[in-house]
Amino acid sequence: LTPRQSARLIWAYAKLGRSSPPMVDALAQRLLQPKALQTLTPQGIAMTYWGMAKQSYANTHLVQALAEHVLDTGALEDFDPQALANSFWALASLGIYHEELLLGIRERVMKKGVLPQFDAQGVALLMWSLGALGLYDRPFLQLLAERVTRQGSAVLLYWGPQSVA
């Protein structure tokens, strides 16, 4: 299997609501092979994190390797809002506090023009993740709250109750 296929299988199995630690172990080992992570797109990395979280599979070696790859290559700049939110949520769901990656995601979200691209679910995931990790980051929370309230109830009406649930 290619690294891309391995990442997609981790995601797909989680999407089906299944969990198979032996299978994910084997796929994680494939992703931990030299140069394997270099072939993953930001979406593939986020899908891997999400799949791990949905399966409650906290492979710290893989989490660390993915984080180092993202931070060392500057790939975080290419993460879209969904990939940013899903990665932040996955770390929080797994109870993994990877300070450098979390700060990197925070900084990326706070860059001018990035947060307005987030939908309600993305903002909700970021807020939930901060709470789940026990982080009180007032400037970040204020920015997220402003995204929700900037246009008053118009944003909430546009997003609708299902978007923020």
CSV table of C-alpha atoms in Angstrom, one decimal, residues 45-138:
chain,number,residue,atom,x,y,z
A,45,ILE,CA,-2.6,14.1,7.2
A,46,ALA,CA,-5.9,15.5,8.6
A,47,MET,CA,-7.8,12.4,7.5
A,48,THR,CA,-5.2,10.3,9.3
A,49,TYR,CA,-5.6,12.3,12.5
A,50,TRP,CA,-9.4,12.2,12.2
A,51,GLY,CA,-9.4,8.5,11.6
A,52,MET,CA,-7.2,7.8,14.6
A,53,ALA,CA,-9.4,9.9,16.8
A,54,LYS,CA,-12.6,8.3,15.7
A,55,GLN,CA,-11.1,4.9,16.5
A,56,SER,CA,-9.7,6.1,19.8
A,57,TYR,CA,-6.3,5.0,18.5
A,58,ALA,CA,-3.6,7.2,20.1
A,59,ASN,CA,-0.4,6.1,18.5
A,60,THR,CA,1.9,8.7,19.9
A,61,HIS,CA,4.7,7.8,17.5
A,62,LEU,CA,2.5,8.4,14.5
A,63,VAL,CA,1.0,11.6,16.0
A,64,GLN,CA,4.5,12.9,16.7
A,65,ALA,CA,5.8,12.0,13.2
A,66,LEU,CA,2.9,13.6,11.5
A,67,ALA,CA,3.3,16.8,13.6
A,68,GLU,CA,7.0,17.0,13.0
A,69,HIS,CA,6.4,16.6,9.2
A,70,VAL,CA,3.8,19.3,9.2
A,71,LEU,CA,5.9,21.7,11.3
A,72,ASP,CA,9.2,21.0,9.6
A,73,THR,CA,7.9,21.3,6.0
A,74,GLY,CA,5.6,24.3,6.6
A,75,ALA,CA,2.7,22.1,5.3
A,76,LEU,CA,0.4,23.8,7.8
A,77,GLU,CA,0.2,26.8,5.5
A,78,ASP,CA,-1.6,24.5,3.0
A,79,PHE,CA,-4.2,23.1,5.4
A,80,ASP,CA,-7.7,24.3,4.5
A,81,PRO,CA,-10.1,25.2,7.4
A,82,GLN,CA,-11.6,21.7,7.6
A,83,ALA,CA,-8.1,20.1,7.9
A,84,LEU,CA,-7.1,22.7,10.5
A,85,ALA,CA,-10.3,22.1,12.6
A,86,ASN,CA,-10.2,18.3,12.2
A,87,SER,CA,-6.6,18.1,13.2
A,88,PHE,CA,-7.1,20.3,16.3
A,89,TRP,CA,-10.2,18.3,17.2
A,90,ALA,CA,-8.4,14.9,16.7
A,91,LEU,CA,-5.6,15.9,19.0
A,92,ALA,CA,-8.1,17.0,21.7
A,93,SER,CA,-10.2,13.9,21.2
A,94,LEU,CA,-7.2,11.7,21.8
A,95,GLY,CA,-6.2,13.8,24.8
A,96,ILE,CA,-2.8,14.6,23.1
A,97,TYR,CA,-1.4,18.0,23.9
A,98,HIS,CA,1.2,18.6,21.2
A,99,GLU,CA,2.1,22.2,22.0
A,100,GLU,CA,3.9,23.1,18.8
A,101,LEU,CA,1.3,21.7,16.5
A,102,LEU,CA,-1.6,23.2,18.5
A,103,LEU,CA,0.1,26.6,18.5
A,104,GLY,CA,0.9,26.3,14.8
A,105,ILE,CA,-2.8,25.6,14.0
A,106,ARG,CA,-3.8,28.5,16.3
A,107,GLU,CA,-1.4,30.9,14.5
A,108,ARG,CA,-2.6,29.7,11.1
A,109,VAL,CA,-6.3,30.2,12.1
A,110,MET,CA,-5.5,33.7,13.5
A,111,LYS,CA,-3.8,34.9,10.2
A,112,LYS,CA,-5.8,37.5,8.5
A,113,GLY,CA,-8.3,36.1,6.1
A,114,VAL,CA,-8.2,32.5,7.4
A,115,LEU,CA,-11.0,32.4,10.0
A,116,PRO,CA,-13.7,33.9,7.7
A,117,GLN,CA,-13.3,30.8,5.6
A,118,PHE,CA,-14.4,28.6,8.5
A,119,ASP,CA,-18.0,27.3,8.7
A,120,ALA,CA,-19.9,26.9,11.9
A,121,GLN,CA,-18.8,23.3,12.4
A,122,GLY,CA,-15.1,24.3,12.1
A,123,VAL,CA,-15.5,27.1,14.7
A,124,ALA,CA,-17.4,24.7,17.0
A,125,LEU,CA,-14.7,22.1,16.7
A,126,LEU,CA,-12.0,24.6,17.6
A,127,MET,CA,-13.9,25.9,20.6
A,128,TRP,CA,-14.8,22.3,21.8
A,129,SER,CA,-11.1,21.3,21.4
A,130,LEU,CA,-9.9,24.2,23.5
A,131,GLY,CA,-12.3,23.2,26.3
A,132,ALA,CA,-11.4,19.5,26.0
A,133,LEU,CA,-7.7,20.2,26.3
A,134,GLY,CA,-8.4,22.6,29.2
A,135,LEU,CA,-6.9,25.5,27.4
A,136,TYR,CA,-8.0,29.0,28.1
A,137,ASP,CA,-6.6,31.1,25.3
A,138,ARG,CA,-8.5,34.4,25.6
